[in-house]
Short mmCIF file of C-alpha atoms in Angstrom, two decimals:
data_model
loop_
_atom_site.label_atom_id
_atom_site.label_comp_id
_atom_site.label_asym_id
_atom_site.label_seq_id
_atom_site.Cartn_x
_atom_site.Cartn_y
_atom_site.Cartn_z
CA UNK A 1 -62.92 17.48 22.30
CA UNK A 2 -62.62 21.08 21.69
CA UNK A 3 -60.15 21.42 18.86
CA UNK A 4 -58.16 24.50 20.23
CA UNK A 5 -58.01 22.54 23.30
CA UNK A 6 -56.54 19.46 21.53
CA UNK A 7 -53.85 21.95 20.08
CA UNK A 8 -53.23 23.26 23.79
CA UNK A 9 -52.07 18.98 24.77
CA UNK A 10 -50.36 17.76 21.54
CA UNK A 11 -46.83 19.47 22.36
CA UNK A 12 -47.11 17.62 25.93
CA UNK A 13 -47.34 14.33 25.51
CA UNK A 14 -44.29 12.41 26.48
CA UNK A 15 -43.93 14.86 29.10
CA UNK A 16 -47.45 14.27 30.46
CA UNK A 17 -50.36 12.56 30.02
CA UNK A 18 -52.64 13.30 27.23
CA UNK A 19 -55.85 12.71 28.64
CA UNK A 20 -58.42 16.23 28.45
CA UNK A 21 -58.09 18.07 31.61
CA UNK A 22 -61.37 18.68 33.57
CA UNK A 23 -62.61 22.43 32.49
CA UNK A 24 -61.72 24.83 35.34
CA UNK A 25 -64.01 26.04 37.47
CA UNK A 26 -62.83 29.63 37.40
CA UNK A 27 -64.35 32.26 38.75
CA UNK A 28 -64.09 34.00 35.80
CA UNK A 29 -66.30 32.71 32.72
CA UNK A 30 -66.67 35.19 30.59
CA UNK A 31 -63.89 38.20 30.61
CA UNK A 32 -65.75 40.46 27.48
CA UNK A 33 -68.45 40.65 30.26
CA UNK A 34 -66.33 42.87 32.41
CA UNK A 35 -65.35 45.27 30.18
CA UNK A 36 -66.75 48.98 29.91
CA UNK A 37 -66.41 51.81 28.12
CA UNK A 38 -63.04 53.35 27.71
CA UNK A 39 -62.26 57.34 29.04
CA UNK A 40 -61.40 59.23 25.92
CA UNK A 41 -58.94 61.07 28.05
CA UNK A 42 -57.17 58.16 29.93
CA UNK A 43 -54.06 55.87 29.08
CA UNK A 44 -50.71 57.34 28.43
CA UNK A 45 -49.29 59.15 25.35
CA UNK A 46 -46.53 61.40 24.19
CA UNK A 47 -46.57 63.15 20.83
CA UNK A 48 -43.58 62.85 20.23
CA UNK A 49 -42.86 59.15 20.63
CA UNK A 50 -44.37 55.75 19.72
CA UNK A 51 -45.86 54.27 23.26
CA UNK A 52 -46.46 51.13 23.46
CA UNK A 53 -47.47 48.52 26.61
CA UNK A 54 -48.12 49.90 29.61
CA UNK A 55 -48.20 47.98 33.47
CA UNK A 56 -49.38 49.70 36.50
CA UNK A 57 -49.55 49.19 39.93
CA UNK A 58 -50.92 51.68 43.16
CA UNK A 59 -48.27 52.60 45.43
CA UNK A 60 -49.29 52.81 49.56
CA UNK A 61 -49.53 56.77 49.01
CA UNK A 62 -52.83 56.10 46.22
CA UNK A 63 -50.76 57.18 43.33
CA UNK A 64 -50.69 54.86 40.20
CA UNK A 65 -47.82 54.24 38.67
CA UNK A 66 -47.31 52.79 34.87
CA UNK A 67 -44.13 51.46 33.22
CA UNK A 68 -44.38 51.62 29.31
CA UNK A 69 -42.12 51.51 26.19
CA UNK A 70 -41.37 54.50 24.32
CA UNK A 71 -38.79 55.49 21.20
CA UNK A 72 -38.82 58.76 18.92
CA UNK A 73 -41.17 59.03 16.08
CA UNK A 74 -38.34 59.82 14.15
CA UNK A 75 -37.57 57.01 13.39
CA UNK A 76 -40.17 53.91 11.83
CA UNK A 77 -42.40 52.11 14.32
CA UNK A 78 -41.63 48.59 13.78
CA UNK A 79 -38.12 48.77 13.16
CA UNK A 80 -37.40 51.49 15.51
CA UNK A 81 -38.27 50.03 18.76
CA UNK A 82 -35.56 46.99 18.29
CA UNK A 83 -32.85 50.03 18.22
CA UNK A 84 -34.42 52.51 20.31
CA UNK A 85 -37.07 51.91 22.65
CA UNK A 86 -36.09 52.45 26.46
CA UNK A 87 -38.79 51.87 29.88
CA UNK A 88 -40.13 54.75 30.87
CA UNK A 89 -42.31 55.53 33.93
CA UNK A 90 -45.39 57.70 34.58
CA UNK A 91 -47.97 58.67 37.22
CA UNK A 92 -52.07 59.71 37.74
CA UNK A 93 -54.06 60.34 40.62
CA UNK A 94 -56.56 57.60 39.31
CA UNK A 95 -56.31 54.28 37.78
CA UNK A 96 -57.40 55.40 33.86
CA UNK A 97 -55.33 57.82 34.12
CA UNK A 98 -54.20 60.47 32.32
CA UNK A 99 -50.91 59.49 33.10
CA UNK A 100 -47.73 61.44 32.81
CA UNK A 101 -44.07 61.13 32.12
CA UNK A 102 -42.12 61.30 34.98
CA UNK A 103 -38.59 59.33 34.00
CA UNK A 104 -37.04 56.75 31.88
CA UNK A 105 -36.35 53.95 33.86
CA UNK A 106 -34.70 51.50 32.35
CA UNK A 107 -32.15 53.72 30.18
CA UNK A 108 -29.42 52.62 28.06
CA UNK A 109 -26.38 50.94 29.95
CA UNK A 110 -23.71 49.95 27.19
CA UNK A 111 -21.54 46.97 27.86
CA UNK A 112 -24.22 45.02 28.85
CA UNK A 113 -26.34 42.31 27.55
CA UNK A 114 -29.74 45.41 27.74
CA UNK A 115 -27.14 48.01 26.80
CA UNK A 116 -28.75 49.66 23.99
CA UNK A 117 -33.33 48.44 24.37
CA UNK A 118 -35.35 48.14 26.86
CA UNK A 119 -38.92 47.14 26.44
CA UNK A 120 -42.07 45.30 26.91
CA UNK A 121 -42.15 46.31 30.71
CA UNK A 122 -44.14 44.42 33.54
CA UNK A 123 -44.04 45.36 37.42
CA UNK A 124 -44.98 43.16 40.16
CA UNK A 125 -44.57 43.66 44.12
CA UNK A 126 -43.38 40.90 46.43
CA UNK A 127 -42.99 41.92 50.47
CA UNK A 128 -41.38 45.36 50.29
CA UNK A 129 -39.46 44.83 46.57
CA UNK A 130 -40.94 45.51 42.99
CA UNK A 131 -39.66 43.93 40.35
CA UNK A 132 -39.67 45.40 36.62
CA UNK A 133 -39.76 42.72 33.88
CA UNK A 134 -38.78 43.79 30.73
CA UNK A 135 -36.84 42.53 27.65
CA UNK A 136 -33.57 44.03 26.65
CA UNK A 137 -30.98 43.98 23.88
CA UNK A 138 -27.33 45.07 22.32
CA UNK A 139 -25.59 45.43 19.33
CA UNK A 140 -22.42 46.20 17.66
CA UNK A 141 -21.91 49.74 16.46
CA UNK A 142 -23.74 52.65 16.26
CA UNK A 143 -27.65 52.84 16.84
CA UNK A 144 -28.76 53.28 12.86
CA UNK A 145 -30.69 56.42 11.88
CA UNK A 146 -34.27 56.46 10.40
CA UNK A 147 -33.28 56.22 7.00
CA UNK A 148 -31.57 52.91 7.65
CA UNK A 149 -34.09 52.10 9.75
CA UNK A 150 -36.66 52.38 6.89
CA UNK A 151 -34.87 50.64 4.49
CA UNK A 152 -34.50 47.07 6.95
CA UNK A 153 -37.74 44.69 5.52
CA UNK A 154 -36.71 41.46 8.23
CA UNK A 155 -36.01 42.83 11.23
CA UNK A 156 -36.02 39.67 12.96
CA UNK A 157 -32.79 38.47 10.91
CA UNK A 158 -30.68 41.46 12.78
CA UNK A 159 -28.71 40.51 15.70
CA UNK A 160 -30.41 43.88 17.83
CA UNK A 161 -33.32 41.06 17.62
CA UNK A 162 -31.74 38.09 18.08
CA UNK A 163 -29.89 39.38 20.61
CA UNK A 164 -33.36 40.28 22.93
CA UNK A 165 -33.28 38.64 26.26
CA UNK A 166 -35.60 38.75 29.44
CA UNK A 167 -34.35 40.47 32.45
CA UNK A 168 -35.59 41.88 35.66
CA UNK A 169 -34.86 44.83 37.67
CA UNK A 170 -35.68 45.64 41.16
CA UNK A 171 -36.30 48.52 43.61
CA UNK A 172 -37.68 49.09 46.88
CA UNK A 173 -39.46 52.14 45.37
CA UNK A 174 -41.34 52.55 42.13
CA UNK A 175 -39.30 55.81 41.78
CA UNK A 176 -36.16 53.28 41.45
CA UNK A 177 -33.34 53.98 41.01
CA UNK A 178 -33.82 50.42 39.32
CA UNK A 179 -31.01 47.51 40.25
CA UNK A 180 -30.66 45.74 37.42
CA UNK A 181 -29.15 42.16 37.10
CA UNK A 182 -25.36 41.84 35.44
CA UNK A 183 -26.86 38.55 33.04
CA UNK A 184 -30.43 37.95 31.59
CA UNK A 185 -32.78 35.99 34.02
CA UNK A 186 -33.99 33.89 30.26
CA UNK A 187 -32.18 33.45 26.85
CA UNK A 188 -33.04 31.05 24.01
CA UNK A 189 -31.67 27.83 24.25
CA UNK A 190 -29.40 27.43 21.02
CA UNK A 191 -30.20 23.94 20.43
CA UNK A 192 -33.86 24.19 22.00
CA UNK A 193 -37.42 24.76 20.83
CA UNK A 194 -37.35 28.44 21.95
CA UNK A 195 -34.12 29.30 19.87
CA UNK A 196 -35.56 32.03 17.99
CA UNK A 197 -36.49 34.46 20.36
CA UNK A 198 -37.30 34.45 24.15
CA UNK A 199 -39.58 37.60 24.60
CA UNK A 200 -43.02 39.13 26.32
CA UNK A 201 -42.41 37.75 29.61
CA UNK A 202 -45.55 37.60 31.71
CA UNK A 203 -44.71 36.50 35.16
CA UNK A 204 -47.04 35.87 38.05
CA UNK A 205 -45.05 35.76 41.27
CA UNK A 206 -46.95 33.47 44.32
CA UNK A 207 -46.96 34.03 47.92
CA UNK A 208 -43.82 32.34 48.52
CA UNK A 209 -41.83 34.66 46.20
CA UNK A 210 -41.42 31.84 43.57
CA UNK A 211 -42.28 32.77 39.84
CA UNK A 212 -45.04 31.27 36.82
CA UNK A 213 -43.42 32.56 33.60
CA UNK A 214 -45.24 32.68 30.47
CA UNK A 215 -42.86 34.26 27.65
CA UNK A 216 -43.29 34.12 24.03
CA UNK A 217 -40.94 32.40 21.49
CA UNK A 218 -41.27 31.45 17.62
CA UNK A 219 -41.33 28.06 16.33
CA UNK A 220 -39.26 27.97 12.97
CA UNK A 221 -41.80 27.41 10.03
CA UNK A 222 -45.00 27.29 12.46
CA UNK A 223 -44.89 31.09 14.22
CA UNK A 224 -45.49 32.31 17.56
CA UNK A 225 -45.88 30.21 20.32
CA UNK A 226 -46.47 30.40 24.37
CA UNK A 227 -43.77 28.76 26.68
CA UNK A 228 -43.58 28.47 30.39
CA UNK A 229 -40.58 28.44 33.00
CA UNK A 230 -40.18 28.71 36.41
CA UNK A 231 -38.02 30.10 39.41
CA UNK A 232 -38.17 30.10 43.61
CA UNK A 233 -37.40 33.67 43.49
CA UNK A 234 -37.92 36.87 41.23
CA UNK A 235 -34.28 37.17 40.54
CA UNK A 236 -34.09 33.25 38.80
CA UNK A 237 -32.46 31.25 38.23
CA UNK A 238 -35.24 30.21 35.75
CA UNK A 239 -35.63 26.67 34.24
CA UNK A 240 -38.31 25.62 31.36
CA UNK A 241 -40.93 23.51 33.04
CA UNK A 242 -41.31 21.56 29.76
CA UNK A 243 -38.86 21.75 26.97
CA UNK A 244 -41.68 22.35 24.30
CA UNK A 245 -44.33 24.91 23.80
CA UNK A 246 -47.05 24.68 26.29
CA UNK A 247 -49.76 25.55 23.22
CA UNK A 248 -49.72 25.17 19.16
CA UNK A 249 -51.95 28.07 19.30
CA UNK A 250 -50.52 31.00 17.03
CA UNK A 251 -50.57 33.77 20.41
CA UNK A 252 -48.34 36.53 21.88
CA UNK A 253 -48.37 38.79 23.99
CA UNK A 254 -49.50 37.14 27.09
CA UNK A 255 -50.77 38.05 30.73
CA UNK A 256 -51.13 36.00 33.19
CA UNK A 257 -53.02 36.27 36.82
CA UNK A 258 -54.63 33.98 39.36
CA UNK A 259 -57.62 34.40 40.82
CA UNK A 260 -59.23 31.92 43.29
CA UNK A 261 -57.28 28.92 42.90
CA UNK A 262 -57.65 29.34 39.08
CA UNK A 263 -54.91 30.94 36.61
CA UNK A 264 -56.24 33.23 33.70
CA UNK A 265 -54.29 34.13 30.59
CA UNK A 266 -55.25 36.83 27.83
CA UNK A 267 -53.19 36.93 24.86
CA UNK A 268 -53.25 38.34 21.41
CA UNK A 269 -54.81 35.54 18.61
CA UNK A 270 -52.31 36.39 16.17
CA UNK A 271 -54.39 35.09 13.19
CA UNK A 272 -58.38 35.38 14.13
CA UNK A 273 -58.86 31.34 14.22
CA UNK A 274 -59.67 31.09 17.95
CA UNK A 275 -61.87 34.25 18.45
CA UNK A 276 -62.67 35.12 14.86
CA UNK A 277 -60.96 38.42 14.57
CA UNK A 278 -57.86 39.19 13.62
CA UNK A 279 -55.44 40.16 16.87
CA UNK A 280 -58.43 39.80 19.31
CA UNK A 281 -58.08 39.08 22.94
CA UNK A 282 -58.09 35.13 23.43
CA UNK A 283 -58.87 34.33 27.06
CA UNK A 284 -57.82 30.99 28.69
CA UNK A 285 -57.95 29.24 32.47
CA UNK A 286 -56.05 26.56 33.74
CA UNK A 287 -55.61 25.01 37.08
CA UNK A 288 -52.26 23.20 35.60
CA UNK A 289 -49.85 25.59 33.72
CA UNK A 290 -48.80 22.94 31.40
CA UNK A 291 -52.39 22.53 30.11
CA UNK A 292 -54.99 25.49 29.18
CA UNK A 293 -58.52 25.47 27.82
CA UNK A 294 -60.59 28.23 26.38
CA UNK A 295 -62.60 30.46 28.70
CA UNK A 296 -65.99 30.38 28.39
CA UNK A 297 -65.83 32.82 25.77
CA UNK A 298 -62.90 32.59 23.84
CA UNK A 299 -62.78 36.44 22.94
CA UNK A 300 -61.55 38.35 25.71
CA UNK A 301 -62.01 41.84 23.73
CA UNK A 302 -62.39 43.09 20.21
CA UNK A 303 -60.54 45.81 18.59
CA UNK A 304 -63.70 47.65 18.11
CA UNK A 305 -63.68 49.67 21.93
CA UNK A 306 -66.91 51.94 23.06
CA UNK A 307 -65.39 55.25 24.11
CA UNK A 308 -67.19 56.90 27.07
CA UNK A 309 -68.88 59.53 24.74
CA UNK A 310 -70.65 57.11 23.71
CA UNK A 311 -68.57 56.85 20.14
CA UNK A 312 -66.84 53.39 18.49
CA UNK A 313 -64.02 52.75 17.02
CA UNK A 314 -62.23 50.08 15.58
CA UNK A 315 -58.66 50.31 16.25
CA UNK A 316 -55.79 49.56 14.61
CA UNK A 317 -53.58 48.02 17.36
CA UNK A 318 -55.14 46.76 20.47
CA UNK A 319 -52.45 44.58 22.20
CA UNK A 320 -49.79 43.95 24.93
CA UNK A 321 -52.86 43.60 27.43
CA UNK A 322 -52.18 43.81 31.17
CA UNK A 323 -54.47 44.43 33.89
CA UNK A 324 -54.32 46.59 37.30
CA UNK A 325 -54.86 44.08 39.88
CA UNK A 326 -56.23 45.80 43.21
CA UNK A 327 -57.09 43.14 46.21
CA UNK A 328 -56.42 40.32 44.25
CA UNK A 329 -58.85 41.41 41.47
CA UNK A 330 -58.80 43.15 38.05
CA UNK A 331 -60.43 45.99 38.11
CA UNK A 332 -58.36 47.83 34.53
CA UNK A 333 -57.31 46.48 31.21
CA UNK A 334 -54.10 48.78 30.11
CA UNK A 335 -53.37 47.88 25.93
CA UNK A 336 -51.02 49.20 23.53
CA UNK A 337 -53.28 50.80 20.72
CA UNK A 338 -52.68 52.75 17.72
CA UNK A 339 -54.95 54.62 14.99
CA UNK A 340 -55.17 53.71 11.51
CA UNK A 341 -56.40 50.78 9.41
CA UNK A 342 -54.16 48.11 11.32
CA UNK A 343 -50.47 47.06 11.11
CA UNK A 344 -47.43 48.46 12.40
CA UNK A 345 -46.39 50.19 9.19
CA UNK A 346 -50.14 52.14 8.79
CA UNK A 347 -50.36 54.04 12.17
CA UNK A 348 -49.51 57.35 12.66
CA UNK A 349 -49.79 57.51 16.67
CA UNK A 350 -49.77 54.91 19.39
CA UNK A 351 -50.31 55.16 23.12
CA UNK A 352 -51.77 53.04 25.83
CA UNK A 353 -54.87 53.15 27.17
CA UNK A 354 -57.22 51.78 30.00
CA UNK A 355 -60.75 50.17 30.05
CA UNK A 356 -62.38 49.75 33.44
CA UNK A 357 -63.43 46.42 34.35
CA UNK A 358 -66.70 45.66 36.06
CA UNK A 359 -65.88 43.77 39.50
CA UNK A 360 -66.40 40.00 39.51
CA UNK A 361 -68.97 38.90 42.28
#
């Protein structure tokens, strides 16, 4: 048996059988295939701000519309989005973009549980409503300046990122204004395996309005894991499917999407043992949520991307990945990306940007 895929079943059993699932007939094999070159001018940036993510989705006028993460380069990248970061929304005439700023929002609303962050956005449509996943948090006090900010090593040990939560906001235009709910729809469990963190959510909401979502959480001494819970309706309530990680792969940032009766999932391979690079793309299919295998090819992308001028690069970021879906296929890849020999600390710009997909047959 494929070791990875062994990993993928170990955290189930007692909750389900451990016998190999039967590989997926997807009709994807082989996602690196569909990737081309990336527009030098596309994607979304702002000089004066760290971007980061980016999920889009055409409107029924032909406009695209893109909800990313943004904070002030003032202040450091790592440690500044925890304090600072806030949703903000653009728009383009075409799918790679360029797109442009057109208003925050998700902005601060104190008292509440997403009163002072906002990030990590993802939109969906269900009948007339959109619905604006994100992650949110609060703290006591004053937001700290940059020198503070530079001077905090473990960022994780602050409450601003314990205190990060899933929520959802909705609209009947992707102008907003945004509703947003009083309570998160997700929190970690104190006494549960997720009671690090609860954060990236990746939902994928059916034809009945219920909800798949894949979120990430951290496993004390073993790192980042993927978890999966459920609701009959974008606004929750949510419950865990399985009250354990649904892989002992090290993976974030997930996306998830189905495509002819088969469920796809790219994520970021958080130490190169799946795909053999270092933050790679890792691509998976499943027909059962609760147990994934490896696509074809394991390595959904490389952070070495072909420009359309023909040049290559090899980034220093290339993460967060979501796709444009248009149809029921993917036809862009949107990733946070930054310059710079890799890490958070070594880049000097980030933005998102957009690689056309070939169409499956």
């Amino acid at each position: 048996m494929n070791r990875f895929l062994l990993s993928l079943l170990i955290p189930l059993c007692g909750f389900l059988s451990c016998n190999a699932p039967e590989n997926p007939s997807g009709h994807i094999t082989d996602f690196s295939n569909l990737l081309l070159p990336a527009p030098i001018s596309g994607g979304f940036k702002m000089e004066e701000y760290w971007i980061w993510g980016g999920s889009a989705i055409k409107s029924p006028d032909g406009q695209y519309h893109l909800f990313a993460s943004r904070w002030p380069k003032q202040y450091p990248f790592n440690q500044g989005y925890v304090y600072h970061s806030q949703v903000v929304h653009a728009t383009s005439d075409k799918p790679e973009g360029p797109y442009t700023f057109k208003d925050v929002a998700l902005p601060r609303r104190p008292g509440y549980w997403d009163g002072k962050m906002t990030h990590n956005p993802t939109i969906q449509q269900w009948e007339d409503t959109y619905y604006l996943f994100y992650i949110g948090s609060t703290y006591e006090g004053e937001s700290p300046d940059a020198d503070s900010l530079r001077k905090i090593r473990k960022i994780y040990k602050k409450p601003a990122y314990k205190n990060i939560r899933i929520g959802v906001a909705r609209s009947t235009s992707l102008d907003g204004p945004w509703e947003r709910l009083d309570s998160p729809i997700l929190a970690p469990q104190p006494n549960g395996f997720d009671s690090v963190v609860v954060t990236n959510p990746a939902p994928y909401i059916n034809e009945d309005g219920s909800v798949d979502l894949i979120y990430r959480t951290h496993i004390r001494g073993t790192g980042n894991r993927l978890a999966y819970a459920r609701a009959d309706h974008p606004l929750g309530p949510y419950r865990r499917v399985i009250q354990a990680p649904i892989s002992t792969a090290i993976v974030e940032d997930p996306f998830i999407w189905k495509q002819d009766s088969t469920y796809y999932i790219l994520a970021k391979d958080m130490e190169g043992s799946i795909t053999g690079e270092k933050h790679a793309g890792v691509f998976l299919t499943a027909k059962d949520l609760t147990q994934w295998t490896l696509g074809e090819n394991p390595k959904a992308y490389s952070r070495t991307v072909k420009w359309t001028d023909g040049t290559q690069t090899v980034q220093g970021s290339f993460e967060r990945p979501q796709l444009l879906i248009q149809n029921g296929r993917p036809t862009h890849l949107f990733a946070a990306t930054a310059d710079g020999p890799g890490g958070f600390r070594n880049a000097n710009h980030t933005w998102n940007m957009v690689t056309p997909l070939k169409q499956s047959e």
